[in-house]
mmCIF file of C-alpha atoms in Angstrom:
data_model
loop_
_atom_site.group_PDB
_atom_site.id
_atom_site.type_symbol
_atom_site.label_atom_id
_atom_site.label_comp_id
_atom_site.label_asym_id
_atom_site.label_seq_id
_atom_site.Cartn_x
_atom_site.Cartn_y
_atom_site.Cartn_z
ATOM 1 C CA MET A 228 9.081 16.542 22.894
ATOM 2 C CA ALA A 229 8.485 16.416 19.149
ATOM 3 C CA TYR A 230 10.758 14.055 17.216
ATOM 4 C CA ALA A 231 11.185 12.311 13.885
ATOM 5 C CA ILE A 232 12.915 9.187 12.621
ATOM 6 C CA VAL A 233 15.293 10.045 9.775
ATOM 7 C CA ILE A 234 17.757 8.411 7.411
ATOM 8 C CA SER A 235 20.993 10.226 6.595
ATOM 9 C CA GLN A 236 22.023 7.873 3.808
ATOM 10 C CA PRO A 237 20.499 4.825 2.110
ATOM 11 C CA GLY A 238 21.144 1.477 3.716
ATOM 12 C CA GLY A 239 19.983 -0.998 6.320
ATOM 13 C CA VAL A 240 17.764 -0.441 9.329
ATOM 14 C CA GLU A 241 20.781 0.785 11.297
ATOM 15 C CA LYS A 242 20.540 3.992 9.249
ATOM 16 C CA LEU A 243 17.261 4.909 10.973
ATOM 17 C CA HIS A 244 17.770 7.289 13.898
ATOM 18 C CA ARG A 245 15.807 9.748 16.006
ATOM 19 C CA ILE A 246 16.169 13.525 15.900
ATOM 20 C CA THR A 247 14.383 16.279 17.812
ATOM 21 C CA ILE A 248 12.227 18.562 15.677
ATOM 22 C CA ASP A 249 10.515 21.900 16.177
ATOM 23 C CA PRO A 250 7.202 21.719 14.268
ATOM 24 C CA PRO A 251 6.838 24.806 12.048
ATOM 25 C CA GLU A 252 3.762 26.987 11.895
ATOM 26 C CA PRO A 253 1.492 26.087 8.960
ATOM 27 C CA LYS A 254 1.580 28.500 6.040
ATOM 28 C CA VAL A 255 -1.219 29.433 3.663
ATOM 29 C CA GLY A 256 -3.148 26.286 2.719
ATOM 30 C CA GLU A 257 -1.355 24.084 5.274
ATOM 31 C CA VAL A 258 -2.224 22.295 8.525
ATOM 32 C CA LEU A 259 -0.135 21.093 11.463
ATOM 33 C CA ILE A 260 -0.981 17.520 12.454
ATOM 34 C CA ARG A 261 -0.068 15.723 15.669
ATOM 35 C CA HIS A 262 0.223 12.092 14.635
ATOM 36 C CA THR A 263 -1.576 9.433 16.640
ATOM 37 C CA ALA A 264 -0.796 6.487 14.335
ATOM 38 C CA ILE A 265 1.486 5.901 11.343
ATOM 39 C CA GLY A 266 1.239 3.135 8.751
ATOM 40 C CA LEU A 267 4.175 0.977 7.656
ATOM 41 C CA ASN A 268 4.546 0.109 3.968
ATOM 42 C CA PHE A 269 7.075 -1.437 1.612
ATOM 43 C CA ILE A 270 7.566 1.926 -0.069
ATOM 44 C CA ASP A 271 9.245 3.017 3.196
ATOM 45 C CA VAL A 272 11.791 0.243 2.679
ATOM 46 C CA TYR A 273 12.331 1.254 -0.957
ATOM 47 C CA PHE A 274 13.223 4.799 0.125
ATOM 48 C CA ARG A 275 15.340 3.642 3.062
ATOM 49 C CA THR A 276 17.464 1.353 0.894
ATOM 50 C CA GLY A 277 17.747 3.798 -1.997
ATOM 51 C CA ALA A 278 15.715 1.641 -4.374
ATOM 52 C CA TYR A 279 13.622 4.778 -4.922
ATOM 53 C CA PRO A 280 15.488 8.074 -5.425
ATOM 54 C CA TRP A 281 15.498 10.456 -2.470
ATOM 55 C CA PRO A 282 13.573 13.705 -2.823
ATOM 56 C CA VAL A 283 16.064 15.523 -0.551
ATOM 57 C CA GLU A 284 19.842 15.915 -0.424
ATOM 58 C CA ARG A 285 20.286 14.581 3.110
ATOM 59 C CA ASP A 286 18.162 13.675 6.154
ATOM 60 C CA LEU A 287 14.993 11.977 4.911
ATOM 61 C CA ILE A 288 11.905 11.469 7.060
ATOM 62 C CA THR A 289 10.204 8.541 5.398
ATOM 63 C CA GLY A 290 6.725 7.123 6.030
ATOM 64 C CA SER A 291 3.821 7.476 3.638
ATOM 65 C CA GLU A 292 0.577 7.397 5.616
ATOM 66 C CA ALA A 293 -0.642 8.587 8.989
ATOM 67 C CA ALA A 294 -3.618 9.715 11.018
ATOM 68 C CA GLY A 295 -3.818 12.360 13.689
ATOM 69 C CA VAL A 296 -5.370 15.536 15.008
ATOM 70 C CA ILE A 297 -5.066 19.020 13.520
ATOM 71 C CA GLU A 298 -3.328 21.352 15.988
ATOM 72 C CA ALA A 299 -3.041 24.497 13.837
ATOM 73 C CA VAL A 300 -4.259 25.712 10.454
ATOM 74 C CA GLY A 301 -2.872 28.212 7.986
ATOM 75 C CA GLU A 302 -4.731 30.943 6.191
ATOM 76 C CA GLY A 303 -7.336 29.817 3.689
ATOM 77 C CA VAL A 304 -7.910 26.376 5.240
ATOM 78 C CA SER A 305 -11.478 25.209 5.906
ATOM 79 C CA LEU A 306 -10.411 22.377 8.218
ATOM 80 C CA ARG A 307 -10.571 23.092 11.959
ATOM 81 C CA VAL A 308 -8.275 22.586 14.928
ATOM 82 C CA GLY A 309 -9.217 19.349 16.677
ATOM 83 C CA GLN A 310 -10.437 17.524 13.570
ATOM 84 C CA ARG A 311 -9.274 13.934 13.074
ATOM 85 C CA VAL A 312 -7.647 13.465 9.689
ATOM 86 C CA ALA A 313 -5.495 11.111 7.651
ATOM 87 C CA TYR A 314 -3.328 11.384 4.540
ATOM 88 C CA VAL A 315 -1.041 9.630 2.071
ATOM 89 C CA THR A 316 2.237 11.154 0.806
ATOM 90 C CA PRO A 317 5.522 9.653 -0.441
ATOM 91 C CA ASN A 318 7.458 10.599 2.738
ATOM 92 C CA GLY A 319 7.388 12.593 5.972
ATOM 93 C CA ALA A 320 5.164 10.499 8.272
ATOM 94 C CA TYR A 321 7.767 9.070 10.685
ATOM 95 C CA ALA A 322 7.365 11.959 13.097
ATOM 96 C CA THR A 323 5.233 13.033 16.031
ATOM 97 C CA HIS A 324 4.144 16.183 14.143
ATOM 98 C CA ARG A 325 4.207 17.462 10.589
ATOM 99 C CA VAL A 326 2.949 20.329 8.447
ATOM 100 C CA ILE A 327 1.234 19.296 5.242
ATOM 101 C CA SER A 328 -0.928 20.805 2.514
ATOM 102 C CA ALA A 329 -4.593 20.710 3.493
ATOM 103 C CA SER A 330 -5.393 19.480 -0.033
ATOM 104 C CA LEU A 331 -3.734 16.145 0.821
ATOM 105 C CA VAL A 332 -5.765 15.590 3.988
ATOM 106 C CA VAL A 333 -9.086 13.800 4.384
ATOM 107 C CA GLU A 334 -11.355 14.077 7.405
ATOM 108 C CA LEU A 335 -12.017 10.809 9.210
ATOM 109 C CA PRO A 336 -15.566 9.601 9.861
ATOM 110 C CA ASP A 337 -16.456 8.996 13.515
ATOM 111 C CA ASP A 338 -16.535 5.202 13.026
ATOM 112 C CA ILE A 339 -13.000 4.973 11.577
ATOM 113 C CA PRO A 340 -10.440 4.837 14.459
ATOM 114 C CA ASP A 341 -7.042 6.482 14.003
ATOM 115 C CA GLU A 342 -5.007 3.261 13.930
ATOM 116 C CA LEU A 343 -7.377 1.691 11.426
ATOM 117 C CA ALA A 344 -7.078 4.770 9.206
ATOM 118 C CA ALA A 345 -3.279 4.824 9.472
ATOM 119 C CA GLY A 346 -3.173 1.150 8.567
ATOM 120 C CA SER A 347 -5.553 1.415 5.630
ATOM 121 C CA MET A 348 -5.154 4.730 3.791
ATOM 122 C CA LEU A 349 -2.247 3.861 1.493
ATOM 123 C CA LYS A 350 -3.163 0.194 1.217
ATOM 124 C CA GLY A 351 -6.862 0.897 0.774
ATOM 125 C CA LEU A 352 -6.355 3.628 -1.815
ATOM 126 C CA THR A 353 -3.884 1.349 -3.602
ATOM 127 C CA ALA A 354 -6.488 -1.433 -3.679
ATOM 128 C CA HIS A 355 -9.004 1.127 -4.956
ATOM 129 C CA TYR A 356 -7.011 2.226 -7.993
ATOM 130 C CA LEU A 357 -5.878 -1.331 -8.751
ATOM 131 C CA ILE A 358 -9.363 -2.791 -9.044
ATOM 132 C CA HIS A 359 -11.227 0.300 -10.271
ATOM 133 C CA HIS A 360 -8.703 1.812 -12.692
ATOM 134 C CA SER A 361 -5.521 -0.186 -13.388
ATOM 135 C CA TYR A 362 -7.607 -3.223 -14.231
ATOM 136 C CA PRO A 363 -11.294 -2.764 -13.366
ATOM 137 C CA ALA A 364 -12.204 -6.425 -12.957
ATOM 138 C CA SER A 365 -15.772 -7.290 -13.954
ATOM 139 C CA VAL A 366 -18.326 -9.611 -12.404
ATOM 140 C CA GLY A 367 -17.469 -13.223 -13.190
ATOM 141 C CA GLU A 368 -13.851 -12.621 -14.224
ATOM 142 C CA THR A 369 -10.987 -14.437 -12.516
ATOM 143 C CA VAL A 370 -7.843 -12.598 -11.366
ATOM 144 C CA LEU A 371 -4.623 -13.484 -9.557
ATOM 145 C CA PHE A 372 -3.299 -11.364 -6.703
ATOM 146 C CA HIS A 373 0.224 -11.924 -5.377
ATOM 147 C CA ALA A 374 1.053 -11.292 -1.693
ATOM 148 C CA ALA A 375 -2.610 -11.899 -0.880
ATOM 149 C CA ALA A 376 -1.943 -11.932 2.881
ATOM 150 C CA GLY A 377 -0.262 -8.512 2.852
ATOM 151 C CA GLY A 378 -1.964 -5.259 3.721
ATOM 152 C CA VAL A 379 -3.064 -4.428 0.164
ATOM 153 C CA GLY A 380 -3.858 -8.043 -0.656
ATOM 154 C CA LEU A 381 -6.242 -8.549 2.252
ATOM 155 C CA ILE A 382 -8.191 -5.419 1.357
ATOM 156 C CA ALA A 383 -8.256 -6.212 -2.367
ATOM 157 C CA GLY A 384 -9.479 -9.772 -1.812
ATOM 158 C CA GLN A 385 -12.538 -8.595 0.076
ATOM 159 C CA TRP A 386 -13.245 -5.710 -2.280
ATOM 160 C CA LEU A 387 -12.968 -7.923 -5.361
ATOM 161 C CA LYS A 388 -15.311 -10.462 -3.796
ATOM 162 C CA ALA A 389 -17.835 -7.698 -3.107
ATOM 163 C CA ARG A 390 -17.611 -6.778 -6.809
ATOM 164 C CA GLY A 391 -18.393 -10.352 -7.865
ATOM 165 C CA VAL A 392 -14.888 -11.177 -9.094
ATOM 166 C CA HIS A 393 -13.347 -14.649 -8.709
ATOM 167 C CA THR A 394 -9.994 -14.433 -6.938
ATOM 168 C CA ILE A 395 -6.852 -16.511 -6.629
ATOM 169 C CA GLY A 396 -4.175 -15.367 -4.198
ATOM 170 C CA THR A 397 -0.594 -16.398 -3.509
ATOM 171 C CA ALA A 398 0.959 -16.311 -0.055
ATOM 172 C CA GLY A 399 3.897 -17.830 1.805
ATOM 173 C CA GLY A 400 2.901 -20.704 4.089
ATOM 174 C CA PRO A 401 -0.358 -22.339 5.221
ATOM 175 C CA GLN A 402 -1.184 -19.699 7.836
ATOM 176 C CA LYS A 403 -0.974 -16.855 5.345
ATOM 177 C CA CYS A 404 -2.984 -18.847 2.820
ATOM 178 C CA ALA A 405 -5.678 -19.424 5.429
ATOM 179 C CA LEU A 406 -5.680 -15.704 6.212
ATOM 180 C CA ALA A 407 -6.099 -14.877 2.534
ATOM 181 C CA LYS A 408 -9.066 -17.237 2.223
ATOM 182 C CA ASP A 409 -10.614 -15.636 5.290
ATOM 183 C CA HIS A 410 -10.429 -12.315 3.429
ATOM 184 C CA GLY A 411 -12.253 -13.114 0.227
ATOM 185 C CA TYR A 412 -9.945 -15.286 -1.869
ATOM 186 C CA GLU A 413 -11.584 -18.387 -3.327
ATOM 187 C CA HIS A 414 -8.216 -20.076 -3.784
ATOM 188 C CA ALA A 415 -4.916 -19.481 -1.982
ATOM 189 C CA ILE A 416 -1.678 -20.912 -3.372
ATOM 190 C CA ASP A 417 1.326 -21.462 -1.099
ATOM 191 C CA TYR A 418 4.120 -20.252 -3.377
ATOM 192 C CA ARG A 419 6.722 -21.872 -1.114
ATOM 193 C CA ASN A 420 5.408 -25.376 -1.768
ATOM 194 C CA GLU A 421 3.409 -25.088 -4.991
ATOM 195 C CA ASP A 422 4.099 -23.959 -8.550
ATOM 196 C CA PHE A 423 1.627 -21.111 -8.826
ATOM 197 C CA VAL A 424 1.661 -21.257 -12.654
ATOM 198 C CA ALA A 425 0.579 -24.902 -12.731
ATOM 199 C CA ARG A 426 -1.930 -24.363 -9.938
ATOM 200 C CA VAL A 427 -3.560 -21.316 -11.560
ATOM 201 C CA MET A 428 -3.916 -23.130 -14.874
ATOM 202 C CA GLU A 429 -5.430 -26.098 -13.037
ATOM 203 C CA ILE A 430 -7.929 -23.881 -11.189
ATOM 204 C CA THR A 431 -8.950 -22.097 -14.414
ATOM 205 C CA ASN A 432 -9.056 -25.297 -16.506
ATOM 206 C CA GLY A 433 -6.254 -23.961 -18.679
ATOM 207 C CA ALA A 434 -7.970 -20.660 -19.468
ATOM 208 C CA GLY A 435 -5.737 -18.436 -17.341
ATOM 209 C CA VAL A 436 -6.763 -15.223 -15.619
ATOM 210 C CA ALA A 437 -7.909 -11.855 -16.900
ATOM 211 C CA ALA A 438 -5.377 -9.949 -14.791
ATOM 212 C CA VAL A 439 -2.487 -10.389 -12.385
ATOM 213 C CA TYR A 440 -1.860 -7.801 -9.663
ATOM 214 C CA ASP A 441 1.849 -8.124 -8.860
ATOM 215 C CA SER A 442 3.733 -6.244 -6.141
ATOM 216 C CA VAL A 443 6.487 -8.858 -5.789
ATOM 217 C CA GLY A 444 8.463 -8.133 -8.951
ATOM 218 C CA LYS A 445 11.588 -10.118 -9.762
ATOM 219 C CA ASP A 446 10.401 -13.463 -8.386
ATOM 220 C CA THR A 447 7.002 -13.450 -10.058
ATOM 221 C CA VAL A 448 6.658 -11.238 -13.137
ATOM 222 C CA SER A 449 7.924 -13.676 -15.788
ATOM 223 C CA LYS A 450 5.764 -16.462 -14.372
ATOM 224 C CA SER A 451 2.771 -14.160 -14.013
ATOM 225 C CA LEU A 452 2.772 -13.592 -17.778
ATOM 226 C CA LYS A 453 2.294 -17.333 -18.283
ATOM 227 C CA VAL A 454 -1.036 -17.445 -16.442
ATOM 228 C CA LEU A 455 -2.682 -14.568 -18.314
ATOM 229 C CA GLU A 456 -5.378 -15.237 -20.858
ATOM 230 C CA ARG A 457 -5.043 -13.698 -24.328
ATOM 231 C CA PHE A 458 -5.201 -9.881 -24.075
ATOM 232 C CA GLY A 459 -4.776 -10.191 -20.298
ATOM 233 C CA THR A 460 -3.306 -7.443 -18.123
ATOM 234 C CA ILE A 461 -0.453 -7.518 -15.645
ATOM 235 C CA VAL A 462 -0.493 -4.706 -13.109
ATOM 236 C CA CYS A 463 2.962 -4.268 -11.561
ATOM 237 C CA PHE A 464 2.706 -2.016 -8.520
ATOM 238 C CA GLY A 465 5.732 -2.974 -6.406
ATOM 239 C CA GLN A 466 8.969 -4.934 -6.219
ATOM 240 C CA SER A 467 9.305 -6.540 -2.796
ATOM 241 C CA SER A 468 11.677 -9.185 -4.236
ATOM 242 C CA GLY A 469 13.563 -6.639 -6.343
ATOM 243 C CA PRO A 470 13.008 -5.089 -9.797
ATOM 244 C CA ALA A 471 12.113 -7.403 -12.679
ATOM 245 C CA ASP A 472 15.168 -6.433 -14.710
ATOM 246 C CA ASP A 473 14.926 -9.474 -16.970
ATOM 247 C CA PHE A 474 11.549 -8.402 -18.370
ATOM 248 C CA LYS A 475 11.411 -7.400 -22.055
ATOM 249 C CA ILE A 476 8.597 -5.698 -23.940
ATOM 250 C CA ASN A 477 8.559 -8.599 -26.399
ATOM 251 C CA ASP A 478 7.589 -10.890 -23.517
ATOM 252 C CA LEU A 479 4.072 -9.455 -23.822
ATOM 253 C CA ALA A 480 3.726 -10.860 -27.339
ATOM 254 C CA ILE A 481 2.889 -14.350 -26.046
ATOM 255 C CA GLY A 482 -0.729 -13.257 -25.676
ATOM 256 C CA SER A 483 -0.933 -9.644 -26.864
ATOM 257 C CA LEU A 484 -0.726 -8.817 -23.178
ATOM 258 C CA ARG A 485 -0.984 -5.427 -21.515
ATOM 259 C CA LEU A 486 1.236 -4.090 -18.737
ATOM 260 C CA THR A 487 0.802 -1.063 -16.487
ATOM 261 C CA ARG A 488 2.971 0.304 -13.677
ATOM 262 C CA PRO A 489 0.725 2.606 -11.613
ATOM 263 C CA THR A 490 1.390 4.477 -8.365
ATOM 264 C CA VAL A 491 -1.029 5.836 -5.806
ATOM 265 C CA PHE A 492 0.567 9.287 -5.939
ATOM 266 C CA GLN A 493 -0.225 9.702 -9.636
ATOM 267 C CA HIS A 494 -3.837 8.942 -8.798
ATOM 268 C CA ILE A 495 -3.870 11.377 -5.869
ATOM 269 C CA ALA A 496 -2.679 14.089 -8.275
ATOM 270 C CA ARG A 497 -5.911 13.700 -10.262
ATOM 271 C CA PRO A 498 -8.378 16.429 -9.212
ATOM 272 C CA GLY A 499 -11.039 15.068 -6.896
ATOM 273 C CA TRP A 500 -9.726 11.504 -6.845
ATOM 274 C CA LEU A 501 -8.430 11.505 -3.242
ATOM 275 C CA GLN A 502 -11.706 12.627 -1.713
ATOM 276 C CA GLN A 503 -13.828 10.261 -3.821
ATOM 277 C CA ALA A 504 -11.571 7.223 -3.371
ATOM 278 C CA SER A 505 -11.278 7.833 0.386
ATOM 279 C CA SER A 506 -15.050 8.122 0.635
ATOM 280 C CA ASP A 507 -15.432 4.816 -1.246
ATOM 281 C CA LEU A 508 -12.889 3.168 1.057
ATOM 282 C CA PHE A 509 -14.517 4.392 4.260
ATOM 283 C CA LYS A 510 -17.932 3.239 3.008
ATOM 284 C CA VAL A 511 -16.869 -0.357 2.355
ATOM 285 C CA ILE A 512 -15.094 -0.453 5.727
ATOM 286 C CA SER A 513 -18.132 0.955 7.542
ATOM 287 C CA SER A 514 -20.477 -1.463 5.754
ATOM 288 C CA GLY A 515 -18.351 -4.459 6.739
ATOM 289 C CA GLU A 516 -17.663 -5.468 3.130
ATOM 290 C CA VAL A 517 -13.982 -4.818 3.827
ATOM 291 C CA LYS A 518 -12.453 -5.529 7.221
ATOM 292 C CA ILE A 519 -8.996 -4.091 7.889
ATOM 293 C CA GLU A 520 -6.581 -6.604 9.350
ATOM 294 C CA LEU A 521 -4.383 -4.716 11.796
ATOM 295 C CA GLY A 522 -1.245 -6.738 12.380
ATOM 296 C CA ALA A 523 1.750 -5.840 14.513
ATOM 297 C CA ARG A 524 1.949 -2.619 16.518
ATOM 298 C CA PHE A 525 5.346 -0.989 17.138
ATOM 299 C CA ALA A 526 6.437 2.161 18.899
ATOM 300 C CA LEU A 527 7.677 4.699 16.344
ATOM 301 C CA GLU A 528 11.098 4.612 18.004
ATOM 302 C CA ASP A 529 11.238 0.863 17.295
ATOM 303 C CA VAL A 530 10.579 1.296 13.581
ATOM 304 C CA ALA A 531 13.784 -0.602 12.707
ATOM 305 C CA SER A 532 12.260 -3.794 14.120
ATOM 306 C CA ALA A 533 9.117 -3.150 12.121
ATOM 307 C CA HIS A 534 11.195 -2.865 8.921
ATOM 308 C CA VAL A 535 12.963 -6.148 9.703
ATOM 309 C CA ALA A 536 9.635 -7.936 10.117
ATOM 310 C CA LEU A 537 8.251 -6.444 6.907
ATOM 311 C CA GLU A 538 11.292 -7.262 4.789
ATOM 312 C CA GLY A 539 11.411 -10.775 6.223
ATOM 313 C CA ARG A 540 7.776 -11.288 5.205
ATOM 314 C CA ALA A 541 7.058 -12.086 8.840
ATOM 315 C CA SER A 542 4.131 -9.663 9.007
ATOM 316 C CA THR A 543 0.542 -9.938 7.872
ATOM 317 C CA GLY A 544 -2.067 -7.253 7.440
ATOM 318 C CA SER A 545 -1.273 -3.650 8.304
ATOM 319 C CA THR A 546 1.530 -2.766 10.696
ATOM 320 C CA VAL A 547 1.017 0.434 12.688
ATOM 321 C CA LEU A 548 3.613 2.663 14.381
ATOM 322 C CA VAL A 549 2.556 4.626 17.446
ATOM 323 C CA PRO A 550 4.451 7.826 18.424
#
């Protein structure tokens, strides 16, 4: 029986509940996908708690990435029934089936398993725009990446290393730091026991870093500015510790710094970007330059437990939900 996990109002994990659904027939330009694996991301938490505004008036099916098999196609679609595909959207993935625009779907290569795709599409495409567009780090530059042992961080560390960039990561605890170093980071700072500002300046001999990639927010942004070199860039792409409400534009004046707040969905809206970025991602995975760290695996019906682990920073790598 087809079902979805929905939220009727913002709040804690107790707001997540199962409902039965009747998958609709795809319309012109759409496909019906039977999900085989669904990725878990912090954006799911932001929607669940109301930190991000809801796109609907009531029941919200959250979940932003998934992989599966096409079961039906609408008129004008070149994709075929039986093809393995994956996608990234703001919501709608916490379900056994869904209808989605074919323009948002990418076909999976034979050597990319469904669970790996579901655990890497959003995180991998996020890493892609961060290091190729938001701040395209150059060979020999040094950058700082917060939450280096998270899903995006582990991918970015390897990808940056492959591009010849020197990397410093922060993570919580010795095990996560070791994991980060195993995935490309030259230095890993345990933010629970070390002052990352002092440590970064020590590592760089006082020069600072060219860029900071920050998905933590409130706990890190003001300190991140202190480790940037003159004309450095801070890329804020999340707020796992809450929004950095104490930040002021004048704070950037300490080094004529630059700040950007990108999202993957703005990049996906660019014509041709999704197909090209996905192709780049699959190539570095297939070549072995980037290895996807699949972490915990939960049944879709147990998604509340998965949220608890994610919010408690008890997870590493990519968590996958299985319908």
